[in-house]
PDB file of C-alpha atoms in Angstrom:
ATOM      1  CA  LYS A   1      24.615  51.582  -1.526  1.00 44.00           C
ATOM      2  CA  ALA A   2      25.639  55.214  -1.627  1.00 43.00           C
ATOM      3  CA  LYS A   3      22.518  56.041  -3.662  1.00 42.00           C
ATOM      4  CA  ALA A   4      20.327  54.344  -1.065  1.00 41.00           C
ATOM      5  CA  LYS A   5      21.949  56.336   1.750  1.00 42.00           C
ATOM      6  CA  ALA A   6      21.500  59.560  -0.194  1.00 44.00           C
ATOM      7  CA  ALA A   7      17.827  58.748  -0.876  1.00 43.00           C
ATOM      8  CA  ASN A   8      17.217  58.190   2.883  1.00 43.00           C
ATOM      9  CA  LYS A   9      18.695  61.490   3.972  1.00 44.00           C
ATOM     10  CA  LYS A  10      16.112  63.906   5.299  1.00 41.00           C
ATOM     11  CA  THR A  11      16.465  67.626   5.830  1.00 38.00           C
ATOM     12  CA  THR A  12      16.893  68.516   9.473  1.00 39.00           C
ATOM     13  CA  GLU A  13      16.080  72.133   9.277  1.00 40.00           C
ATOM     14  CA  GLU A  14      14.153  73.671  12.164  1.00 42.00           C
ATOM     15  CA  GLY A  15      10.408  73.514  11.534  1.00 47.00           C
ATOM     16  CA  ASP A  16      10.625  70.566   9.158  1.00 50.00           C
ATOM     17  CA  PRO A  17       8.268  67.828  10.516  1.00 49.00           C
ATOM     18  CA  ASN A  18      10.240  65.203   8.582  1.00 48.00           C
ATOM     19  CA  ARG A  19      13.309  65.728  10.739  1.00 49.00           C
ATOM     20  CA  TYR A  20      11.969  63.139  13.133  1.00 49.00           C
ATOM     21  CA  TYR A  21      11.156  60.443  10.644  1.00 50.00           C
ATOM     22  CA  MET A  22      13.144  57.231  10.468  1.00 53.00           C
ATOM     23  CA  PRO A  23      14.842  56.509   7.121  1.00 54.00           C
ATOM     24  CA  ALA A  24      12.448  54.722   4.778  1.00 58.00           C
ATOM     25  CA  ASP A  25      14.433  51.513   4.562  1.00 58.00           C
ATOM     26  CA  VAL A  26      14.575  51.091   8.360  1.00 57.00           C
ATOM     27  CA  ALA A  27      10.877  51.943   8.740  1.00 58.00           C
ATOM     28  CA  THR A  28       9.974  49.340   6.078  1.00 59.00           C
ATOM     29  CA  LYS A  29      11.985  46.689   7.866  1.00 55.00           C
ATOM     30  CA  ILE A  30      10.301  47.526  11.149  1.00 56.00           C
ATOM     31  CA  ARG A  31       6.821  47.467   9.668  1.00 56.00           C
ATOM     32  CA  HIS A  32       7.445  44.073   8.070  1.00 56.00           C
ATOM     33  CA  ARG A  33       9.537  42.729  10.984  1.00 55.00           C
ATOM     34  CA  LYS A  34      12.345  41.970   8.592  1.00 54.00           C
ATOM     35  CA  TRP A  35      15.521  43.174  10.178  1.00 50.00           C
ATOM     36  CA  ASP A  36      18.801  41.906  11.380  1.00 55.00           C
ATOM     37  CA  PRO A  37      20.122  42.773  14.873  1.00 51.00           C
ATOM     38  CA  HIS A  38      22.148  45.678  13.477  1.00 54.00           C
ATOM     39  CA  THR A  39      19.137  47.289  11.882  1.00 55.00           C
ATOM     40  CA  ALA A  40      17.146  46.878  15.079  1.00 55.00           C
ATOM     41  CA  LEU A  41      19.901  48.574  17.083  1.00 59.00           C
ATOM     42  CA  ASP A  42      20.090  51.379  14.561  1.00 70.00           C
ATOM     43  CA  ALA A  43      16.339  51.851  14.641  1.00 70.00           C
ATOM     44  CA  LYS A  44      16.284  51.934  18.470  1.00 77.00           C
ATOM     45  CA  ALA A  45      19.122  54.478  18.577  1.00 81.00           C
ATOM     46  CA  ILE A  46      17.400  56.669  15.964  1.00 81.00           C
ATOM     47  CA  MET A  47      14.122  56.431  17.870  1.00 83.00           C
ATOM     48  CA  GLU A  48      15.720  57.348  21.171  1.00 86.00           C
ATOM     49  CA  ARG A  49      17.678  60.327  19.758  1.00 85.00           C
ATOM     50  CA  GLN A  50      14.614  61.730  17.966  1.00 86.00           C
ATOM     51  CA  THR A  51      12.303  61.227  20.916  1.00 88.00           C
ATOM     52  CA  LEU A  52      14.722  62.956  23.315  1.00 88.00           C
ATOM     53  CA  ALA A  53      14.988  65.888  20.888  1.00 89.00           C
ATOM     54  CA  MET A  54      11.228  66.022  20.702  1.00 90.00           C
ATOM     55  CA  LEU A  55      10.941  65.975  24.481  1.00 90.00           C
ATOM     56  CA  GLU A  56      13.368  68.910  24.715  1.00 91.00           C
ATOM     57  CA  GLU A  57      11.169  70.938  22.297  1.00 91.00           C
ATOM     58  CA  PHE A  58       8.083  69.980  24.308  1.00 92.00           C
ATOM     59  CA  LYS A  59       9.709  71.004  27.567  1.00 91.00           C
ATOM     60  CA  GLU A  60      10.407  74.405  26.094  1.00 93.00           C
ATOM     61  CA  GLN A  61       6.746  74.647  25.134  1.00 94.00           C
ATOM     62  CA  GLY A  62       5.598  73.605  28.600  1.00 95.00           C
ATOM     63  CA  ILE A  63       4.404  70.166  27.540  1.00 93.00           C
ATOM     64  CA  SER A  64       5.202  67.562  30.185  1.00 91.00           C
ATOM     65  CA  ARG A  65       6.198  63.990  29.728  1.00 91.00           C
ATOM     66  CA  GLY A  66       3.227  61.646  29.670  1.00 92.00           C
ATOM     67  CA  LEU A  67       0.188  61.103  27.509  1.00 92.00           C
ATOM     68  CA  ASP A  68       0.133  64.799  26.638  1.00 93.00           C
ATOM     69  CA  ALA A  69       3.609  64.478  25.149  1.00 94.00           C
ATOM     70  CA  LEU A  70       2.406  61.378  23.138  1.00 95.00           C
ATOM     71  CA  ARG A  71      -0.587  63.293  21.843  1.00 94.00           C
ATOM     72  CA  HIS A  72       1.607  66.232  20.735  1.00 94.00           C
ATOM     73  CA  ALA A  73       4.111  63.837  19.138  1.00 94.00           C
ATOM     74  CA  LEU A  74       1.365  62.138  17.122  1.00 94.00           C
ATOM     75  CA  ILE A  75       0.044  65.496  16.019  1.00 94.00           C
ATOM     76  CA  LEU A  76       3.616  66.592  15.043  1.00 91.00           C
ATOM     77  CA  ARG A  77       4.057  63.422  13.007  1.00 90.00           C
ATOM     78  CA  ARG A  78       0.650  63.167  11.312  1.00 92.00           C
ATOM     79  CA  GLY A  79      -0.820  66.672  11.523  1.00 93.00           C
ATOM     80  CA  ASP A  80      -3.824  65.801  13.727  1.00 94.00           C
ATOM     81  CA  LEU A  81      -5.087  62.943  15.870  1.00 93.00           C
ATOM     82  CA  ALA A  82      -7.585  61.719  13.298  1.00 94.00           C
ATOM     83  CA  SER A  83      -4.843  61.296  10.781  1.00 93.00           C
ATOM     84  CA  ALA A  84      -2.676  59.572  13.399  1.00 93.00           C
ATOM     85  CA  PHE A  85      -5.548  57.173  14.091  1.00 94.00           C
ATOM     86  CA  GLN A  86      -5.957  56.389  10.424  1.00 94.00           C
ATOM     87  CA  PHE A  87      -2.244  55.767  10.066  1.00 93.00           C
ATOM     88  CA  LEU A  88      -2.065  53.427  13.048  1.00 93.00           C
ATOM     89  CA  ASP A  89      -5.147  51.461  11.866  1.00 92.00           C
ATOM     90  CA  PHE A  90      -3.196  49.396   9.337  1.00 88.00           C
ATOM     91  CA  SER A  91      -6.100  46.981   8.847  1.00 90.00           C
ATOM     92  CA  LYS A  92      -8.578  49.787   8.312  1.00 91.00           C
ATOM     93  CA  THR A  93     -11.108  48.241  10.592  1.00 92.00           C
ATOM     94  CA  GLY A  94     -11.909  51.392  12.546  1.00 91.00           C
ATOM     95  CA  SER A  95     -10.036  50.171  15.666  1.00 91.00           C
ATOM     96  CA  ILE A  96      -6.410  49.797  16.526  1.00 93.00           C
ATOM     97  CA  SER A  97      -5.005  46.537  17.892  1.00 93.00           C
ATOM     98  CA  PHE A  98      -2.109  46.502  20.269  1.00 93.00           C
ATOM     99  CA  SER A  99       0.091  45.167  17.513  1.00 92.00           C
ATOM    100  CA  GLU A 100      -0.891  48.013  15.138  1.00 93.00           C
ATOM    101  CA  PHE A 101      -0.372  50.544  17.941  1.00 94.00           C
ATOM    102  CA  ALA A 102       3.078  49.346  18.861  1.00 93.00           C
ATOM    103  CA  THR A 103       4.286  48.819  15.316  1.00 92.00           C
ATOM    104  CA  GLY A 104       2.853  52.153  14.138  1.00 92.00           C
ATOM    105  CA  LEU A 105       4.591  54.053  16.861  1.00 93.00           C
ATOM    106  CA  GLU A 106       7.886  52.448  15.982  1.00 87.00           C
ATOM    107  CA  VAL A 107       7.396  53.361  12.294  1.00 87.00           C
ATOM    108  CA  LEU A 108       6.661  56.911  13.407  1.00 89.00           C
ATOM    109  CA  CYS A 109       9.945  56.723  15.362  1.00 86.00           C
ATOM    110  CA  LEU A 110       8.225  57.439  18.694  1.00 91.00           C
ATOM    111  CA  ASP A 111       9.690  55.836  21.846  1.00 91.00           C
ATOM    112  CA  VAL A 112       6.533  55.662  23.973  1.00 93.00           C
ATOM    113  CA  GLU A 113       8.472  54.791  27.162  1.00 93.00           C
ATOM    114  CA  LEU A 114      10.618  57.910  26.799  1.00 91.00           C
ATOM    115  CA  LEU A 115       7.621  60.121  25.903  1.00 93.00           C
ATOM    116  CA  THR A 116       5.308  58.861  28.588  1.00 94.00           C
ATOM    117  CA  GLY A 117       7.291  57.109  31.318  1.00 93.00           C
ATOM    118  CA  MET A 118       4.994  54.081  30.795  1.00 94.00           C
ATOM    119  CA  SER A 119       5.320  50.858  28.799  1.00 94.00           C
ATOM    120  CA  VAL A 120       3.636  50.666  25.401  1.00 94.00           C
ATOM    121  CA  LYS A 121       1.227  48.104  26.826  1.00 94.00           C
ATOM    122  CA  ALA A 122       0.255  50.383  29.772  1.00 93.00           C
ATOM    123  CA  VAL A 123      -0.335  53.307  27.452  1.00 94.00           C
ATOM    124  CA  PHE A 124      -2.455  51.149  25.109  1.00 93.00           C
ATOM    125  CA  ARG A 125      -4.518  49.844  28.042  1.00 91.00           C
ATOM    126  CA  GLY A 126      -5.044  53.455  29.202  1.00 87.00           C
ATOM    127  CA  LEU A 127      -6.174  54.547  25.774  1.00 85.00           C
ATOM    128  CA  ASN A 128      -8.284  51.438  25.030  1.00 73.00           C
ATOM    129  CA  ARG A 129     -11.783  52.677  25.951  1.00 65.00           C
ATOM    130  CA  ARG A 130     -13.524  49.352  25.303  1.00 54.00           C
ATOM    131  CA  HIS A 131     -10.899  47.358  27.216  1.00 51.00           C
ATOM    132  CA  ASP A 132     -10.990  44.622  24.556  1.00 52.00           C
ATOM    133  CA  GLY A 133      -7.489  44.855  23.102  1.00 46.00           C
ATOM    134  CA  ALA A 134      -8.623  46.742  20.012  1.00 47.00           C
TER     135      ALA A 134
END
């Protein structure tokens, strides 16, 4: 157990993009929806803490809460928006379903409601250009 905890530790130095990532074991459980209530609470707490820290950084940079903050968060996590899209498209179909969007943002440890002030569903609808759920 101690080895697993040590393996999941990430550096938290300033400038390290990995400082926002969720520990691998928690992210895997989220992605595969295999968690117990304690893991879910831990994951939510981690996501909230990291998103709030990210929002503070964005505020210092003049980036306001909303879709702009989500865009910057995705770039911070994946390097650019194209890479973020590829990551969120788990099925590799060229489109992202609501399920892929919501799960992918959880794996990236992004609390959409904190970042944007909108529900995940509202953000997805706003970004869904074809209005077909994909």
